[in-house]
Each structure stands twice: as C-alpha cells, then as structure tokens.
C-alpha cells in the first residue's frame, strides 16, 4: 500500500503553535518516506457545533503560507457523512452500537448510586444504563458496546507509539461505552476519524500527544469494523506559560503567516519543539527540505 500520512485539523480556530507542530511532523514523516508517499489534509468539521465558518479555508491558507501543501485536494468531513452512516449501520448490525437516552445528569445519578466518582479528563465513564434498552427514554446518542466487544478479547489493549513506546488501556474500565453519534446529528470524532483514516488509506498517523489517549478507542473501532490499524506517532506538546497544553485559555495565539518571514519563524519554532536543528536555509521550502533527513534519523530509522 502507498504510504500515506495526514494532517486533520478541526476548524475551531486558526492554527496555533501546537497545531503547526502536528502539521509539520506529519508532513516531514511522509516526505522522509520518499516521493511515492502521500500527505493529505482532512478538515475535521464533523462536529459542526464547534466549527467556525471559513476557518477550514483559513487554515489551508496558513499551511500553504508555510509551504505545507497536500498531495491531493483536501477533504471535508461534512461531505463524507454517508461513510460514517454506513459504519454505524455496520456496528448496529453487529450488535456493537446501541441507543442511549441518558442525559449528563442521568449518568451522574447512576454513577453516584453505584458509589463511583468516575471522572476522567472531566468525562464520566458511562455506567451502561441503556445497554439493555432505553427504558422509555428518547435516544440521545449511539454508543459503542465497548464491554461487549472487549469481552471477546479480554485484557488491556496494547499498542506501540513510535515516540512514546508501549501503551496500554482497558477501554471499558477507563473510558466505557463511548459515543459514536449524538442523536441531534453530529458524528463523534472517534468514529469519523477511524472511517476516514481507513477510507483514505492512511498508513501512518502523526498527531499531537493530547490525542494519544484516544488511540485505544480508535483501534477497538478498527477491529470491530474490520479495518487496518495504522502506525501512530504522537508529537510533543507545546506548553503554555502555565506549563499546560496550549489552548485558547492559556495563550494559544494564532500563528502569524502574513509574510514569508513570519511563516518561516513559525515553522522554525515548530521544528524546535520536534527536536530538529535550527534551519540555516533562508526560506520555508529550503528549511523543510533540510529537516527531512533529520526527521528520518530521529523517527523513521528505528526498526
Ligand atoms: N481533528 C483533531 C484535532 O484537531 C485531530 C484528529 C487526529 O489527528 O486524529 O484535534
């Protein structure tokens, strides 16, 4: 299969220093594999409520300003919903997706009754209330039957990250039956990303470390749908002044790509986060070419 990487930003705000690191890393990873490899851009606008109008186009311009140009026309998740529908139907047919009528409050009440104080990154582990039916409530979401699927392959799910090494997660215990689609429309990231990566032939996922925790869920969905699992590499995060991951709250200002000099400065900052040397070249294009062998030596040369 043709080696394929991708950058898959959500158009919720302009690119910031952290997202440029993921874009640069995924681009370098593809280029280090040789001229036959493909670098794709996918605008992840499936969760329509969080997306801003015109932001996808703006991000594509920012990437082009940095000379990060895709090998094919970018795709937009909102134009691919038939694919997600087909995947959900397949999971339903396999008995691995079920409707859930619980509100957040219902979930809190059920967890309190069980004596659990389950909180994980501010998210509750779903207690499985609707696994055996909606109990007369209207459906609010479709959930993946994690426990049912995992019981066929017990134990922790293990996977190896190319930078972070061996990872493990018991998805039913640590995450629970996660949402695939909300009843009011939007597709969940987990389902859309798995369907898209497989449909686009993505062999190598390179993205920010904040997303590493989603990987076990995505591997479970790949297995349930009979799809291949790509390799994963999660890049170092850019930290804000408070030491936390960069976000709008702690100063993730948009990168400035208004002039070639500004775009080059933004790229050099991203390269430093990835452990690449200071570029001696005078332009984005020349610096990018120079970083390719460095990236290869750092991340692609391992057996
Ligand atoms: N759309 C996700 C984000 O911007 C990234 C998805 C991925 O790379 O898997 O956080």
Tab-separated table of C-alpha atoms and ligand atoms in Angstrom:
chain	number	residue	atom	x	y	z
A	1	UNK	CA	0.000	0.000	0.000
A	2	UNK	CA	1.171	3.530	-0.775
A	3	UNK	CA	2.460	5.132	2.424
A	4	UNK	CA	0.064	7.867	3.433
A	5	UNK	CA	0.055	10.417	6.216
A	6	UNK	CA	-2.354	13.191	7.013
A	7	UNK	CA	-2.965	16.351	8.986
A	8	UNK	CA	-6.537	16.509	10.244
A	9	UNK	CA	-7.287	19.829	11.957
A	10	UNK	CA	-10.672	20.776	13.388
A	11	UNK	CA	-11.653	24.235	12.117
A	12	UNK	CA	-12.483	25.580	15.571
A	13	UNK	CA	-9.881	28.377	15.426
A	14	UNK	CA	-6.802	29.376	13.417
A	15	UNK	CA	-3.662	27.222	13.540
A	16	UNK	CA	-1.581	27.895	16.653
A	17	UNK	CA	1.943	26.846	17.578
A	18	UNK	CA	0.735	23.404	18.745
A	19	UNK	CA	-1.245	22.564	15.627
A	20	UNK	CA	1.636	23.676	13.400
A	21	UNK	CA	3.895	21.147	15.189
A	22	UNK	CA	1.485	18.333	14.260
A	23	UNK	CA	1.191	19.612	10.681
A	24	UNK	CA	4.965	19.886	10.235
A	25	UNK	CA	5.628	16.485	11.842
A	26	UNK	CA	3.095	14.664	9.671
A	27	UNK	CA	4.443	16.392	6.540
A	28	UNK	CA	8.073	15.508	7.396
A	29	UNK	CA	7.108	11.930	8.205
A	30	UNK	CA	5.645	11.492	4.728
A	31	UNK	CA	8.472	13.251	2.932
A	32	UNK	CA	11.037	11.119	4.792
A	33	UNK	CA	9.376	8.050	3.264
A	34	UNK	CA	10.219	9.119	-0.284
A	35	UNK	CA	8.493	10.632	-3.309
A	36	UNK	CA	5.828	7.940	-3.596
A	37	UNK	CA	4.326	8.707	-0.185
A	38	UNK	CA	1.263	10.986	0.081
A	39	UNK	CA	0.478	13.776	2.550
A	40	UNK	CA	-3.240	14.550	2.866
A	41	UNK	CA	-5.185	17.263	4.659
A	42	UNK	CA	-8.607	16.481	6.089
A	43	UNK	CA	-10.700	19.242	7.617
A	44	UNK	CA	-12.448	17.640	10.587
A	45	UNK	CA	-15.658	19.612	10.649
A	46	UNK	CA	-17.884	16.657	11.623
A	47	UNK	CA	-18.653	18.210	14.997
A	48	UNK	CA	-20.418	21.104	13.340
A	49	UNK	CA	-21.276	22.962	16.559
A	50	UNK	CA	-17.626	23.672	17.408
A	51	UNK	CA	-16.538	24.724	13.900
A	52	UNK	CA	-16.259	28.328	12.731
A	53	UNK	CA	-17.371	29.387	9.246
A	54	UNK	CA	-14.476	29.965	6.844
A	55	UNK	CA	-11.932	28.573	9.315
A	56	UNK	CA	-11.086	25.479	7.237
A	57	UNK	CA	-10.160	27.657	4.261
A	58	UNK	CA	-8.163	29.949	6.553
A	59	UNK	CA	-6.178	27.009	7.941
A	60	UNK	CA	-5.410	25.775	4.418
A	61	UNK	CA	-4.058	29.243	3.570
A	62	UNK	CA	-1.913	29.286	6.733
A	63	UNK	CA	-0.475	25.871	5.797
A	64	UNK	CA	0.187	26.996	2.225
A	65	UNK	CA	1.964	30.103	3.594
A	66	UNK	CA	4.288	27.662	5.393
A	67	UNK	CA	4.751	25.624	2.174
A	68	UNK	CA	2.904	22.668	3.684
A	69	UNK	CA	0.968	21.678	0.567
A	70	UNK	CA	-1.130	18.498	0.335
A	71	UNK	CA	-0.615	15.980	-2.470
A	72	UNK	CA	-4.366	15.750	-3.088
A	73	UNK	CA	-7.367	18.057	-2.759
A	74	UNK	CA	-8.284	18.334	0.932
A	75	UNK	CA	-11.422	16.529	2.065
A	76	UNK	CA	-14.058	17.860	4.484
A	77	UNK	CA	-15.813	15.554	6.904
A	78	UNK	CA	-19.202	17.221	6.409
A	79	UNK	CA	-19.094	15.912	2.819
A	80	UNK	CA	-18.447	12.350	3.921
A	81	UNK	CA	-21.314	11.610	6.296
A	82	UNK	CA	-22.607	8.720	4.128
A	83	UNK	CA	-19.400	6.852	5.037
A	84	UNK	CA	-19.984	7.368	8.773
A	85	UNK	CA	-23.606	6.304	8.387
A	86	UNK	CA	-22.537	3.064	6.708
A	87	UNK	CA	-20.047	2.344	9.511
A	88	UNK	CA	-22.645	2.991	12.220
A	89	UNK	CA	-25.084	0.707	10.419
A	90	UNK	CA	-22.434	-1.993	10.302
A	91	UNK	CA	-21.814	-1.682	14.042
A	92	UNK	CA	-25.568	-1.773	14.669
A	93	UNK	CA	-25.878	-4.926	12.562
A	94	UNK	CA	-23.059	-6.499	14.571
A	95	UNK	CA	-24.845	-5.619	17.819
A	96	UNK	CA	-21.974	-3.321	18.755
A	97	UNK	CA	-23.841	0.011	18.761
A	98	UNK	CA	-26.840	0.819	20.903
A	99	UNK	CA	-29.022	3.873	21.509
A	100	UNK	CA	-28.649	5.695	24.810
A	101	UNK	CA	-31.205	8.020	26.358
A	102	UNK	CA	-29.149	9.277	29.301
A	103	UNK	CA	-28.546	12.937	29.998
A	104	UNK	CA	-25.391	14.002	31.844
A	105	UNK	CA	-27.479	14.228	34.993
A	106	UNK	CA	-28.799	10.657	34.489
A	107	UNK	CA	-25.201	9.448	34.168
A	108	UNK	CA	-24.122	11.314	37.331
A	109	UNK	CA	-27.071	9.909	39.280
A	110	UNK	CA	-26.377	6.350	38.098
A	111	UNK	CA	-22.682	6.665	38.963
A	112	UNK	CA	-23.462	8.105	42.406
A	113	UNK	CA	-25.852	5.210	43.050
A	114	UNK	CA	-23.039	2.809	42.182
A	115	UNK	CA	-20.800	4.694	44.597
A	116	UNK	CA	-18.473	5.724	41.759
A	117	UNK	CA	-16.763	9.050	41.471
A	118	UNK	CA	-15.574	8.274	37.984
A	119	UNK	CA	-14.062	11.288	36.312
A	120	UNK	CA	-11.552	11.147	33.555
A	121	UNK	CA	-10.362	14.379	31.959
A	122	UNK	CA	-13.676	15.784	33.142
A	123	UNK	CA	-15.567	12.973	31.410
A	124	UNK	CA	-17.654	10.363	33.126
A	125	UNK	CA	-17.237	6.652	32.456
A	126	UNK	CA	-20.664	5.650	31.149
A	127	UNK	CA	-22.229	3.184	33.611
A	128	UNK	CA	-24.040	1.176	30.899
A	129	UNK	CA	-27.606	2.170	31.876
A	130	UNK	CA	-29.096	1.791	28.365
A	131	UNK	CA	-27.195	-1.327	27.337
A	132	UNK	CA	-30.328	-3.399	27.770
A	133	UNK	CA	-32.791	-0.834	26.358
A	134	UNK	CA	-33.892	2.780	26.507
A	135	UNK	CA	-36.402	2.271	29.359
A	136	UNK	CA	-38.899	4.529	27.584
A	137	UNK	CA	-36.482	7.454	27.169
A	138	UNK	CA	-35.874	9.040	23.758
A	139	UNK	CA	-32.470	8.240	22.220
A	140	UNK	CA	-29.883	10.978	22.734
A	141	UNK	CA	-26.834	9.194	21.310
A	142	UNK	CA	-25.480	5.977	19.815
A	143	UNK	CA	-22.802	4.336	21.911
A	144	UNK	CA	-20.188	1.687	21.112
A	145	UNK	CA	-20.693	-1.520	23.107
A	146	UNK	CA	-17.124	-1.446	24.410
A	147	UNK	CA	-17.547	-4.004	27.147
A	148	UNK	CA	-19.335	-6.461	24.864
A	149	UNK	CA	-16.654	-6.137	22.193
A	150	UNK	CA	-13.758	-6.263	24.646
A	151	UNK	CA	-15.141	-9.344	26.363
A	152	UNK	CA	-14.367	-11.217	23.127
A	153	UNK	CA	-10.711	-10.178	23.511
A	154	UNK	CA	-10.146	-9.688	27.243
A	155	UNK	CA	-7.221	-7.847	28.792
A	156	UNK	CA	-5.794	-4.431	28.193
A	157	UNK	CA	-5.487	-3.143	24.683
A	158	UNK	CA	-1.804	-2.637	23.870
A	159	UNK	CA	-0.298	-0.590	21.125
A	160	UNK	CA	3.097	0.912	20.414
A	161	UNK	CA	3.603	4.585	19.746
A	162	UNK	CA	6.670	5.413	17.621
A	163	UNK	CA	7.762	8.094	20.113
A	164	UNK	CA	6.065	7.212	23.402
A	165	UNK	CA	6.672	3.463	23.179
A	166	UNK	CA	4.409	0.766	24.632
A	167	UNK	CA	0.906	1.985	25.624
A	168	UNK	CA	-1.979	0.147	27.238
A	169	UNK	CA	-5.568	0.856	28.142
A	170	UNK	CA	-8.562	-1.085	29.376
A	171	UNK	CA	-11.138	0.858	27.397
A	172	UNK	CA	-14.268	-0.486	29.086
A	173	UNK	CA	-12.940	0.303	32.556
A	174	UNK	CA	-11.170	3.594	31.782
A	175	UNK	CA	-13.483	5.055	29.132
A	176	UNK	CA	-16.650	2.956	28.949
A	177	UNK	CA	-19.168	2.724	26.127
A	178	UNK	CA	-18.241	5.864	24.213
A	179	UNK	CA	-20.456	7.961	21.922
A	180	UNK	CA	-20.423	7.330	18.156
A	181	UNK	CA	-23.056	9.837	17.194
A	182	UNK	CA	-25.272	12.261	19.039
A	183	UNK	CA	-28.968	11.965	18.243
A	184	UNK	CA	-29.120	15.648	17.287
A	185	UNK	CA	-26.778	14.987	14.389
A	186	UNK	CA	-23.046	15.473	14.895
A	187	UNK	CA	-20.764	12.495	14.405
A	188	UNK	CA	-18.288	11.784	17.153
A	189	UNK	CA	-14.596	12.279	16.408
A	190	UNK	CA	-13.771	8.627	17.228
A	191	UNK	CA	-15.999	7.133	14.544
A	192	UNK	CA	-15.304	9.732	11.860
A	193	UNK	CA	-11.510	9.573	12.277
A	194	UNK	CA	-11.422	5.772	12.092
A	195	UNK	CA	-13.619	5.634	8.996
A	196	UNK	CA	-11.689	8.420	7.264
A	197	UNK	CA	-8.199	7.110	8.028
A	198	UNK	CA	-9.169	3.711	6.591
A	199	UNK	CA	-11.061	5.078	3.594
A	200	UNK	CA	-8.184	7.422	2.700
A	201	UNK	CA	-5.618	4.634	3.036
A	202	UNK	CA	-3.740	6.363	5.888
A	203	UNK	CA	-0.874	4.131	6.968
A	204	UNK	CA	0.912	6.487	9.391
A	205	UNK	CA	-0.880	8.772	11.828
A	206	UNK	CA	1.253	11.592	13.261
A	207	UNK	CA	-0.577	13.984	15.609
A	208	UNK	CA	-0.282	15.790	18.951
A	209	UNK	CA	0.279	13.908	22.180
A	210	UNK	CA	-3.013	15.230	23.580
A	211	UNK	CA	-4.748	12.778	21.230
A	212	UNK	CA	-2.737	9.704	22.279
A	213	UNK	CA	-5.374	8.726	24.818
A	214	UNK	CA	-7.959	8.293	22.017
A	215	UNK	CA	-5.886	5.707	20.172
A	216	UNK	CA	-7.076	2.619	22.070
A	217	UNK	CA	-10.702	3.557	21.344
A	218	UNK	CA	-9.849	4.008	17.682
A	219	UNK	CA	-8.053	0.654	17.497
A	220	UNK	CA	-11.100	-1.054	19.036
A	221	UNK	CA	-13.348	0.526	16.406
A	222	UNK	CA	-10.938	-0.514	13.634
A	223	UNK	CA	-11.074	-4.092	14.880
A	224	UNK	CA	-14.858	-4.033	15.198
A	225	UNK	CA	-15.203	-2.717	11.632
A	226	UNK	CA	-12.506	-4.999	10.196
A	227	UNK	CA	-10.263	-2.059	9.241
A	228	UNK	CA	-6.447	-1.955	9.323
A	229	UNK	CA	-4.631	-0.191	12.175
A	230	UNK	CA	-2.118	2.458	11.044
A	231	UNK	CA	1.129	3.190	12.878
A	232	UNK	CA	0.918	6.031	15.415
A	233	UNK	CA	3.361	8.722	16.463
A	234	UNK	CA	2.258	11.402	18.925
A	235	UNK	CA	4.335	14.582	18.860
A	236	UNK	CA	5.496	16.615	21.884
A	237	UNK	CA	3.060	19.262	23.040
A	238	UNK	CA	3.760	22.948	23.060
A	239	UNK	CA	3.257	24.161	26.629
A	240	UNK	CA	1.737	27.466	27.668
A	241	UNK	CA	3.355	29.766	30.233
A	242	UNK	CA	1.496	27.816	32.961
A	243	UNK	CA	3.073	24.534	31.809
A	244	UNK	CA	-0.248	23.213	30.493
A	245	UNK	CA	-1.010	22.187	26.947
A	246	UNK	CA	-1.518	25.263	24.760
A	247	UNK	CA	-5.155	26.199	24.499
A	248	UNK	CA	-7.166	29.319	23.900
A	249	UNK	CA	-7.298	29.775	27.699
A	250	UNK	CA	-3.538	29.960	28.237
A	251	UNK	CA	-2.385	31.917	25.253
A	252	UNK	CA	-2.551	29.765	22.118
A	253	UNK	CA	-2.390	32.732	19.809
A	254	UNK	CA	-2.836	32.051	16.096
A	255	UNK	CA	0.407	31.671	14.182
A	256	UNK	CA	1.300	34.671	12.041
A	257	UNK	CA	1.873	33.695	8.416
A	258	UNK	CA	1.164	37.108	6.886
A	259	UNK	CA	4.674	37.439	5.441
A	260	UNK	CA	7.178	34.774	4.283
A	261	UNK	CA	9.456	35.800	7.191
A	262	UNK	CA	6.672	35.367	9.761
A	263	UNK	CA	5.677	31.980	8.324
A	264	UNK	CA	9.310	30.858	8.384
A	265	UNK	CA	9.669	31.950	12.022
A	266	UNK	CA	6.542	29.947	12.957
A	267	UNK	CA	7.938	26.863	11.181
A	268	UNK	CA	11.303	27.199	12.940
A	269	UNK	CA	9.551	27.325	16.324
A	270	UNK	CA	7.595	24.158	15.449
A	271	UNK	CA	10.791	22.422	14.281
A	272	UNK	CA	12.492	23.230	17.614
A	273	UNK	CA	9.653	21.504	19.514
A	274	UNK	CA	10.274	18.394	17.391
A	275	UNK	CA	13.970	18.389	18.290
A	276	UNK	CA	15.089	19.464	14.815
A	277	UNK	CA	18.071	21.769	14.406
A	278	UNK	CA	17.912	25.480	13.597
A	279	UNK	CA	17.494	25.912	9.873
A	280	UNK	CA	20.413	27.536	8.130
A	281	UNK	CA	18.359	27.836	4.946
A	282	UNK	CA	16.769	31.150	4.072
A	283	UNK	CA	13.205	30.097	3.242
A	284	UNK	CA	10.414	27.761	4.333
A	285	UNK	CA	10.872	25.495	1.315
A	286	UNK	CA	14.641	25.138	1.749
A	287	UNK	CA	14.380	24.631	5.519
A	288	UNK	CA	11.694	21.957	5.079
A	289	UNK	CA	13.913	20.054	2.642
A	290	UNK	CA	16.752	20.241	5.165
A	291	UNK	CA	14.652	18.890	8.032
A	292	UNK	CA	13.526	15.782	6.107
A	293	UNK	CA	16.765	13.777	6.649
A	294	UNK	CA	16.887	14.979	10.267
A	295	UNK	CA	13.359	13.714	10.850
A	296	UNK	CA	14.254	10.445	9.187
A	297	UNK	CA	17.218	9.976	11.518
A	298	UNK	CA	15.117	10.813	14.593
A	299	UNK	CA	11.878	8.928	13.923
A	300	UNK	CA	11.971	6.777	10.768
A	301	UNK	CA	15.220	4.947	11.154
A	302	UNK	CA	14.098	2.734	14.047
A	303	UNK	CA	13.466	-0.889	13.149
B	1	LIG	N1	-9.251	16.882	14.450
B	1	LIG	C1	-8.441	16.549	15.588
B	1	LIG	C2	-7.946	17.801	16.249
B	1	LIG	O1	-7.806	18.809	15.599
B	1	LIG	C3	-7.229	15.726	15.223
B	1	LIG	C4	-7.580	14.409	14.709
B	1	LIG	C5	-6.410	13.445	14.512
B	1	LIG	O2	-5.321	13.880	14.105
B	1	LIG	O3	-6.638	12.265	14.716
B	1	LIG	O4	-7.680	17.778	17.442
